[in-house]
XYZ file of C-alpha atoms in Angstrom:
507
model
C -3.200 6.424 -11.094
C -1.220 9.035 -9.126
C 1.270 8.314 -6.006
C 1.395 4.627 -6.522
C 3.129 3.231 -3.246
C 4.122 -0.596 -2.812
C 6.241 -2.362 -0.301
C 8.427 -5.628 -0.059
C 8.287 -6.480 3.703
C 10.529 -9.487 4.423
C 11.159 -11.018 7.657
C 14.895 -11.163 8.558
C 14.864 -14.765 9.717
C 16.843 -16.207 6.894
C 18.280 -15.481 3.338
C 16.313 -13.820 0.526
C 14.553 -17.078 -0.930
C 13.003 -17.392 -4.393
C 9.450 -16.679 -3.163
C 10.383 -13.567 -1.689
C 12.607 -12.428 -4.321
C 9.611 -13.017 -6.791
C 7.323 -10.921 -4.650
C 9.843 -8.073 -4.383
C 10.291 -8.183 -8.103
C 6.542 -7.968 -8.983
C 6.273 -4.957 -6.475
C 9.283 -3.443 -8.120
C 8.111 -3.856 -11.574
C 4.791 -2.463 -10.713
C 6.170 0.661 -9.045
C 8.704 1.047 -11.900
C 6.045 0.890 -14.521
C 3.721 3.263 -12.693
C 6.358 5.761 -11.745
C 5.670 4.931 -8.291
C 7.457 4.342 -5.072
C 8.977 1.081 -4.001
C 9.422 0.614 -0.285
C 11.576 -1.821 1.338
C 10.351 -2.512 5.148
C 12.105 -5.074 7.492
C 9.545 -6.923 9.550
C 11.812 -8.015 12.397
C 9.224 -8.717 15.164
C 10.321 -12.386 15.400
C 12.589 -11.816 18.524
C 13.912 -15.236 18.441
C 14.790 -15.721 14.671
C 15.431 -12.302 13.431
C 19.252 -11.347 12.807
C 21.284 -8.668 11.415
C 23.042 -11.118 9.219
C 19.462 -12.102 7.742
C 18.921 -8.300 7.335
C 22.330 -7.934 5.541
C 21.611 -11.182 3.493
C 18.291 -9.626 2.078
C 19.832 -6.276 1.166
C 22.630 -8.281 -0.624
C 20.176 -10.324 -2.555
C 17.927 -7.399 -3.380
C 21.307 -5.333 -4.415
C 22.515 -8.304 -6.549
C 19.231 -8.503 -8.498
C 19.174 -4.775 -9.045
C 15.922 -4.388 -7.212
C 16.550 -0.820 -5.867
C 14.383 0.638 -3.318
C 13.125 4.316 -3.065
C 12.510 4.096 0.746
C 13.935 1.935 3.382
C 17.123 0.931 5.098
C 20.184 2.422 3.590
C 23.585 0.284 3.241
C 27.195 0.515 2.307
C 29.675 -1.917 1.020
C 32.473 -2.926 3.373
C 36.110 -3.345 2.086
C 35.349 -6.940 0.796
C 32.398 -5.404 -1.233
C 29.927 -6.915 0.921
C 26.500 -4.939 1.707
C 26.064 -4.066 5.290
C 22.936 -2.344 6.704
C 23.235 1.043 8.434
C 21.209 3.066 10.824
C 20.377 5.591 7.997
C 17.208 5.288 5.901
C 15.837 6.602 2.770
C 12.507 8.068 2.919
C 10.327 10.147 5.458
C 7.994 7.688 6.730
C 10.428 5.485 8.550
C 11.767 3.971 10.737
C 11.580 1.045 8.377
C 12.431 -1.592 10.940
C 9.385 -2.619 12.866
C 11.223 -3.044 16.166
C 11.965 0.619 15.890
C 8.269 1.428 15.723
C 7.178 -0.250 19.091
C 5.653 3.090 20.494
C 3.594 3.303 17.311
C 1.931 -0.079 17.766
C 1.212 0.704 21.400
C -0.494 4.056 20.421
C -2.811 2.213 18.180
C -3.312 -0.680 20.302
C -4.521 1.603 23.065
C -6.621 3.358 20.642
C -8.574 0.186 19.654
C -8.874 -0.648 23.541
C -10.423 2.694 24.170
C -12.826 2.470 21.298
C -13.849 -0.969 22.542
C -12.514 -2.918 19.514
C -9.907 -4.631 21.451
C -9.296 -5.888 25.009
C -6.815 -7.486 27.355
C -6.578 -11.355 27.524
C -4.937 -12.981 30.480
C -5.331 -16.643 29.237
C -2.185 -18.695 30.015
C -0.585 -20.795 27.129
C -1.924 -24.023 28.732
C -5.667 -22.795 28.891
C -5.242 -21.825 25.221
C -4.040 -25.426 24.300
C -6.910 -26.914 26.175
C -9.450 -24.728 24.211
C -7.821 -25.851 21.028
C -8.031 -29.672 22.170
C -11.660 -29.388 23.156
C -12.672 -27.595 19.875
C -10.717 -30.319 17.718
C -12.626 -33.003 19.750
C -15.841 -31.311 19.065
C -14.920 -31.044 15.581
C -15.017 -27.193 15.638
C -12.457 -24.808 14.442
C -9.743 -24.588 16.960
C -10.012 -20.786 17.736
C -10.020 -18.685 21.135
C -13.146 -18.473 22.726
C -13.368 -15.091 23.787
C -13.545 -15.678 27.495
C -11.567 -12.577 28.460
C -14.017 -10.260 26.430
C -16.234 -9.468 29.247
C -13.901 -9.724 32.157
C -15.056 -7.503 34.983
C -12.561 -5.056 36.214
C -12.276 -6.768 39.592
C -11.214 -10.068 37.770
C -8.506 -7.932 35.736
C -7.251 -6.409 38.865
C -6.876 -9.841 40.350
C -4.885 -11.108 37.242
C -2.728 -7.836 37.284
C -1.838 -8.546 41.052
C -0.986 -12.089 40.517
C 1.612 -10.842 38.053
C -0.129 -11.954 34.888
C 0.731 -9.971 31.749
C -1.905 -9.657 29.297
C -1.981 -9.632 25.516
C -4.278 -7.409 23.479
C -6.769 -9.105 21.351
C -8.958 -7.734 18.635
C -12.675 -8.063 19.238
C -13.819 -9.591 15.822
C -17.294 -9.171 14.956
C -19.255 -12.651 15.322
C -21.563 -12.035 12.316
C -21.370 -10.729 8.935
C -18.793 -10.868 6.265
C -15.503 -9.369 5.212
C -14.898 -9.023 1.610
C -12.475 -7.365 -0.809
C -11.605 -7.155 -4.485
C -8.364 -8.788 -5.351
C -6.612 -7.982 -8.646
C -5.453 -11.693 -9.063
C -8.257 -13.710 -7.199
C -11.230 -11.366 -7.907
C -13.972 -11.038 -5.459
C -13.061 -12.539 -2.053
C -15.390 -13.178 0.840
C -14.639 -14.491 4.513
C -17.317 -15.145 7.127
C -16.433 -13.342 10.359
C -17.798 -16.108 12.439
C -14.835 -18.225 11.411
C -12.457 -15.888 12.500
C -11.356 -15.454 15.996
C -10.400 -12.714 18.498
C -6.718 -12.664 17.313
C -3.646 -11.181 19.137
C -2.495 -7.614 18.315
C 0.148 -7.135 20.977
C 1.947 -9.878 22.723
C 2.658 -9.667 26.523
C 6.071 -8.408 25.699
C 4.674 -5.475 23.905
C 5.698 -6.833 20.504
C 3.128 -6.608 17.861
C 1.828 -9.722 15.738
C 2.352 -9.584 12.040
C -1.523 -8.880 11.491
C -1.397 -5.752 13.557
C 2.017 -4.290 12.575
C 1.246 -4.319 8.913
C -1.977 -2.391 9.280
C -0.283 0.113 11.070
C 2.783 0.306 8.657
C 0.786 0.132 5.457
C -1.375 3.195 6.740
C 1.278 5.325 7.968
C 3.463 4.353 4.945
C 0.710 5.451 2.645
C 0.800 2.157 0.867
C -1.647 1.958 -2.130
C -1.118 -1.633 -3.395
C -0.486 -4.669 -1.252
C 1.120 -7.364 -3.564
C 2.265 -10.534 -1.647
C 2.015 -14.305 -1.730
C -1.289 -15.937 -1.486
C -0.294 -17.632 1.759
C -1.424 -14.208 3.171
C -4.897 -14.358 1.625
C -6.506 -15.572 4.915
C -4.687 -12.716 6.788
C -6.433 -10.129 4.777
C -9.836 -10.113 6.394
C -8.395 -9.615 9.797
C -6.182 -6.715 8.672
C -9.247 -5.098 6.844
C -11.125 -5.433 10.197
C -8.149 -3.720 12.142
C -8.425 -0.652 9.505
C -12.108 -0.266 10.122
C -11.566 -0.630 13.878
C -8.989 2.215 13.854
C -11.399 4.429 11.872
C -9.558 4.042 8.495
C -12.301 2.735 6.515
C -11.602 5.230 3.534
C -8.027 4.148 3.336
C -8.808 0.360 3.151
C -11.629 0.948 0.739
C -8.884 2.272 -1.742
C -6.272 -0.162 -0.809
C -5.874 -2.664 -3.474
C -4.577 -6.204 -2.993
C -2.840 -8.751 -5.231
C -2.013 -12.255 -3.934
C 0.355 -13.883 -5.967
C 0.160 -17.694 -6.656
C 2.334 -20.205 -4.670
C 5.603 -21.409 -6.170
C 5.700 -25.263 -6.415
C 8.746 -27.620 -7.194
C 8.847 -29.633 -10.267
C 7.046 -32.455 -8.212
C 4.143 -30.386 -7.458
C 4.977 -29.827 -3.666
C 5.819 -26.632 -2.026
C 9.331 -25.400 -3.176
C 11.998 -26.394 -0.788
C 15.829 -27.202 -0.341
C 15.309 -30.674 -1.708
C 14.294 -29.042 -5.223
C 17.758 -27.364 -5.141
C 18.870 -23.925 -4.174
C 16.117 -21.719 -2.750
C 18.065 -18.708 -1.614
C 18.996 -15.933 -4.010
C 22.515 -16.069 -2.759
C 22.919 -19.761 -3.752
C 22.090 -18.872 -7.338
C 24.507 -16.133 -7.349
C 27.291 -18.504 -5.924
C 26.533 -20.994 -8.431
C 27.233 -18.711 -11.165
C 23.782 -17.585 -12.379
C 23.473 -13.897 -13.934
C 20.996 -11.598 -11.992
C 19.311 -10.553 -15.318
C 18.739 -14.300 -15.957
C 17.312 -14.931 -12.610
C 15.105 -11.787 -12.833
C 13.740 -12.867 -16.183
C 12.929 -16.305 -14.941
C 11.284 -14.960 -11.691
C 8.925 -12.881 -13.631
C 7.379 -15.818 -15.634
C 6.501 -17.526 -12.142
C 2.938 -16.593 -12.177
C 2.964 -13.865 -14.850
C 2.953 -14.063 -18.592
C 2.442 -11.788 -21.588
C -0.444 -12.697 -24.153
C 2.123 -14.053 -26.499
C 3.865 -16.102 -23.915
C 7.252 -14.164 -24.375
C 10.054 -15.927 -22.594
C 13.176 -13.635 -22.891
C 12.987 -9.870 -21.646
C 15.377 -6.913 -21.293
C 14.591 -5.208 -18.069
C 12.980 -2.168 -19.544
C 10.861 -4.389 -21.799
C 9.704 -6.402 -18.714
C 8.847 -3.238 -16.859
C 6.641 -1.785 -19.742
C 4.870 -5.227 -20.205
C 4.297 -6.170 -16.690
C 0.706 -5.906 -15.369
C -0.674 -7.295 -12.142
C -3.914 -8.206 -14.189
C -1.804 -10.717 -16.126
C -0.777 -12.596 -13.015
C -2.503 -16.054 -12.732
C -4.089 -17.972 -9.934
C -2.763 -21.350 -10.671
C 0.492 -22.291 -8.789
C 3.852 -21.732 -10.588
C 6.146 -24.428 -11.221
C 9.740 -23.730 -10.480
C 11.829 -25.709 -13.162
C 15.615 -25.531 -12.616
C 16.342 -26.701 -15.972
C 14.584 -23.921 -17.547
C 16.485 -21.326 -15.484
C 19.649 -23.029 -16.387
C 18.737 -22.857 -20.096
C 17.692 -19.172 -19.593
C 21.070 -18.286 -17.899
C 22.924 -19.877 -20.771
C 20.867 -17.740 -23.290
C 22.033 -14.655 -21.348
C 25.592 -15.736 -21.200
C 25.613 -16.265 -24.852
C 24.350 -12.831 -25.643
C 26.622 -11.103 -23.090
C 29.304 -8.748 -24.066
C 32.501 -10.808 -23.446
C 34.339 -8.106 -21.543
C 31.380 -7.931 -18.980
C 31.180 -11.837 -18.944
C 34.787 -12.007 -18.233
C 34.622 -9.608 -15.385
C 31.641 -11.531 -13.733
C 33.673 -14.765 -14.219
C 36.727 -13.491 -12.720
C 35.708 -14.420 -9.046
C 35.030 -18.083 -10.128
C 38.385 -18.165 -12.129
C 40.265 -16.702 -8.979
C 38.578 -19.168 -6.490
C 39.745 -22.092 -8.752
C 43.288 -20.746 -8.316
C 43.979 -20.055 -12.063
C 44.796 -16.521 -11.771
C 46.002 -14.464 -8.728
C 44.593 -11.266 -7.521
C 48.139 -9.644 -7.176
C 49.237 -7.629 -10.228
C 46.643 -8.795 -12.677
C 47.584 -6.748 -15.548
C 45.534 -5.679 -18.471
C 47.351 -7.961 -20.757
C 46.493 -10.945 -18.555
C 42.782 -9.917 -18.452
C 42.739 -9.562 -22.290
C 44.281 -13.069 -22.470
C 41.492 -14.465 -19.971
C 38.761 -12.546 -21.992
C 40.046 -14.324 -25.304
C 39.854 -17.729 -23.504
C 36.326 -17.024 -22.364
C 35.373 -16.002 -26.037
C 36.372 -19.303 -27.419
C 34.072 -21.027 -24.869
C 31.193 -18.711 -24.483
C 28.625 -20.720 -26.596
C 29.174 -23.674 -24.085
C 28.895 -21.673 -20.806
C 25.693 -22.285 -18.948
C 26.944 -21.043 -15.509
C 29.788 -18.822 -14.593
C 31.231 -21.500 -12.518
C 31.648 -23.570 -15.614
C 34.415 -21.158 -16.778
C 37.416 -22.276 -14.819
C 37.007 -26.083 -16.091
C 36.461 -24.916 -19.620
C 39.479 -22.534 -19.790
C 41.919 -24.084 -17.236
C 44.139 -25.795 -19.829
C 44.576 -22.529 -21.615
C 45.277 -20.343 -18.545
C 47.630 -23.059 -16.745
C 50.675 -24.277 -18.454
C 51.043 -27.366 -16.199
C 47.703 -28.901 -17.349
C 47.020 -32.482 -16.683
C 47.065 -35.037 -19.515
C 43.695 -37.217 -19.712
C 44.868 -40.792 -19.457
C 42.712 -42.135 -21.980
C 43.619 -39.320 -24.456
C 47.310 -40.388 -24.081
C 46.760 -44.081 -24.532
C 44.511 -43.459 -27.470
C 46.268 -40.603 -29.315
C 49.897 -39.932 -28.064
C 51.083 -43.529 -27.668
C 50.152 -44.617 -31.284
C 53.211 -45.349 -33.102
C 54.559 -42.296 -35.032
C 52.355 -39.905 -32.896
C 55.377 -38.220 -31.286
C 57.487 -38.147 -34.418
C 54.681 -36.308 -36.265
C 54.549 -33.830 -33.380
C 58.090 -33.186 -33.577
C 57.658 -32.313 -37.271
C 54.693 -30.116 -36.534
C 56.775 -28.232 -34.006
C 59.532 -27.437 -36.493
C 56.893 -26.151 -38.974
C 55.185 -24.036 -36.392
C 58.412 -22.590 -35.404
C 58.992 -21.434 -38.946
C 55.703 -19.994 -39.425
C 55.878 -16.263 -40.173
C 52.293 -15.480 -39.189
C 50.685 -17.437 -36.219
C 46.927 -17.120 -36.900
C 44.169 -19.908 -36.675
C 44.043 -19.853 -40.559
C 47.772 -20.350 -40.973
C 48.038 -23.106 -38.465
C 45.136 -24.922 -40.119
C 46.611 -24.502 -43.428
C 50.125 -26.068 -42.090
C 48.282 -28.959 -40.658
C 46.166 -29.727 -43.617
C 49.332 -29.356 -45.883
C 51.070 -31.858 -43.611
C 48.477 -34.562 -43.801
C 48.265 -34.113 -47.568
C 52.117 -34.341 -47.640
C 52.129 -37.681 -45.525
C 48.950 -39.049 -47.284
C 47.109 -39.316 -43.764
C 43.632 -38.091 -42.712
C 43.553 -34.709 -41.002
C 42.386 -36.271 -37.836
C 45.630 -38.020 -37.636
C 47.294 -34.608 -37.497
C 44.509 -32.871 -35.497
C 43.931 -35.203 -32.667
C 47.780 -35.526 -31.609
C 48.109 -31.746 -31.839
C 45.011 -31.202 -29.590
C 46.075 -33.691 -26.902
C 49.820 -32.328 -27.063
C 48.600 -28.687 -26.482
C 45.642 -29.277 -24.269
C 45.873 -32.583 -22.550
C 42.278 -33.525 -23.633
C 40.532 -34.720 -26.736
C 37.668 -32.146 -26.547
C 37.582 -28.422 -26.356
C 37.107 -25.177 -28.419
C 38.310 -24.855 -31.885
C 41.802 -26.275 -32.122
C 43.405 -23.598 -34.343
C 41.573 -20.706 -32.772
C 42.596 -21.784 -29.214
C 46.272 -22.272 -30.566
C 46.237 -18.583 -31.828
C 45.059 -17.313 -28.400
C 47.846 -19.361 -26.631
C 50.329 -17.949 -29.019
C 53.595 -19.413 -30.861
C 55.687 -19.432 -27.685
C 53.242 -21.214 -25.648
C 52.262 -23.856 -28.180
C 55.901 -24.561 -28.945
C 56.680 -25.020 -25.233
C 53.564 -27.283 -24.756
C 54.746 -29.370 -27.834
C 58.307 -29.701 -26.491
C 57.114 -30.755 -23.098
C 54.747 -33.385 -24.617
C 57.283 -35.007 -27.017
C 59.835 -34.922 -24.136
C 57.261 -36.618 -21.760
C 56.025 -39.417 -24.088
C 58.956 -40.075 -26.279
C 59.801 -43.799 -26.632
C 63.145 -44.309 -24.975
């Protein structure tokens, strides 16, 4: 299929949440697989809740995930490397902000009025509420009763003179059905009688979601609408608008794919009580974008062999809308955490260290100023020691702090159990002298020294290893004792042994 064009159209009323990110990803994967165009459109018609900060948060989330768009708002990075939107745009069918397209919506609303497919409605909010109440008491669907459909010109003039500003409503057919083929759901049918005369333009001139998306999808030449299944019931209304505007050929060729809902582990709709819901929260917690992408791809889609881990190119090649399921997807934080650990373990240690640096700096382990190449190589060596244990980038500081900071804290229980044992300090003093005499300071040479000492004193190796670990790290657990001592280097190890012996010597 040629000229595939899809769009991700978030409303900037908050951060990029997991559901939105999944929708963006599926559109992006489809566009990349089909060599098509991925459009980012900002649906900012919520005058109260839409904010520039939310726009920037969406752009930041998309940029962090690596979901680049071919058309849409442009952005730049400020001096703090933070993404900010600009007035510029990529693409020639913009503007890509709906509030910059109001003249277009008015033009097509007028066209629907002229063709008899829409009309002015002057009903006040209290009248609409009374309608809803009566319908519910009569156990009918609470919908607009169409009372302004046949207003006389005299009555319209009367309303206008009294200062009433009308909304524009679509004249929905009262009979027949509206049907379409959905790539995920199959054949979908709605009875027109169950739909009401919905609003196209508010009294303020701002379009409703239903109307704006139709105009934008047509003018932006969208070929596939891929979105969450919460929009399924909006589709018949939008199809009717297409027909009303004379765009029947366009909508006949327009393909729909409504993605399954994402639920929390308890089966309820995903919300903050299930943990983080915004993409930036996952970034701040130390997740890798490639792990989040991989996990999101499995929320409602799968390969025939249920493959779990994907490189991005592999994901693009294997993705197919036809493989998206109807059943709700369950968001499992533990599986995402496991997957993140898998990605960390297979990461290049140089890249992993660079990604962990912001967390290490935030913990106060290193300073930004004059951070030399040698210091980076040392931190990288520390990260390599613990790479198998890291699940989140935010785990790194607490795993390597004792290596980076010389003034580490001693665990109280470790001191009582290991260093205050009779003879422990004397043993450490002997080890210190032997280490000072070592011609080559490597993991292998340190291990040999300790094992030889245990044999010489006829004690178990643990009686040597444990005091040495606590003396040089302050704790009883950590990475390989001899390997981390090699990373620290002879001088640091000797200073730590000297400090420990002086601190805990019996006077």
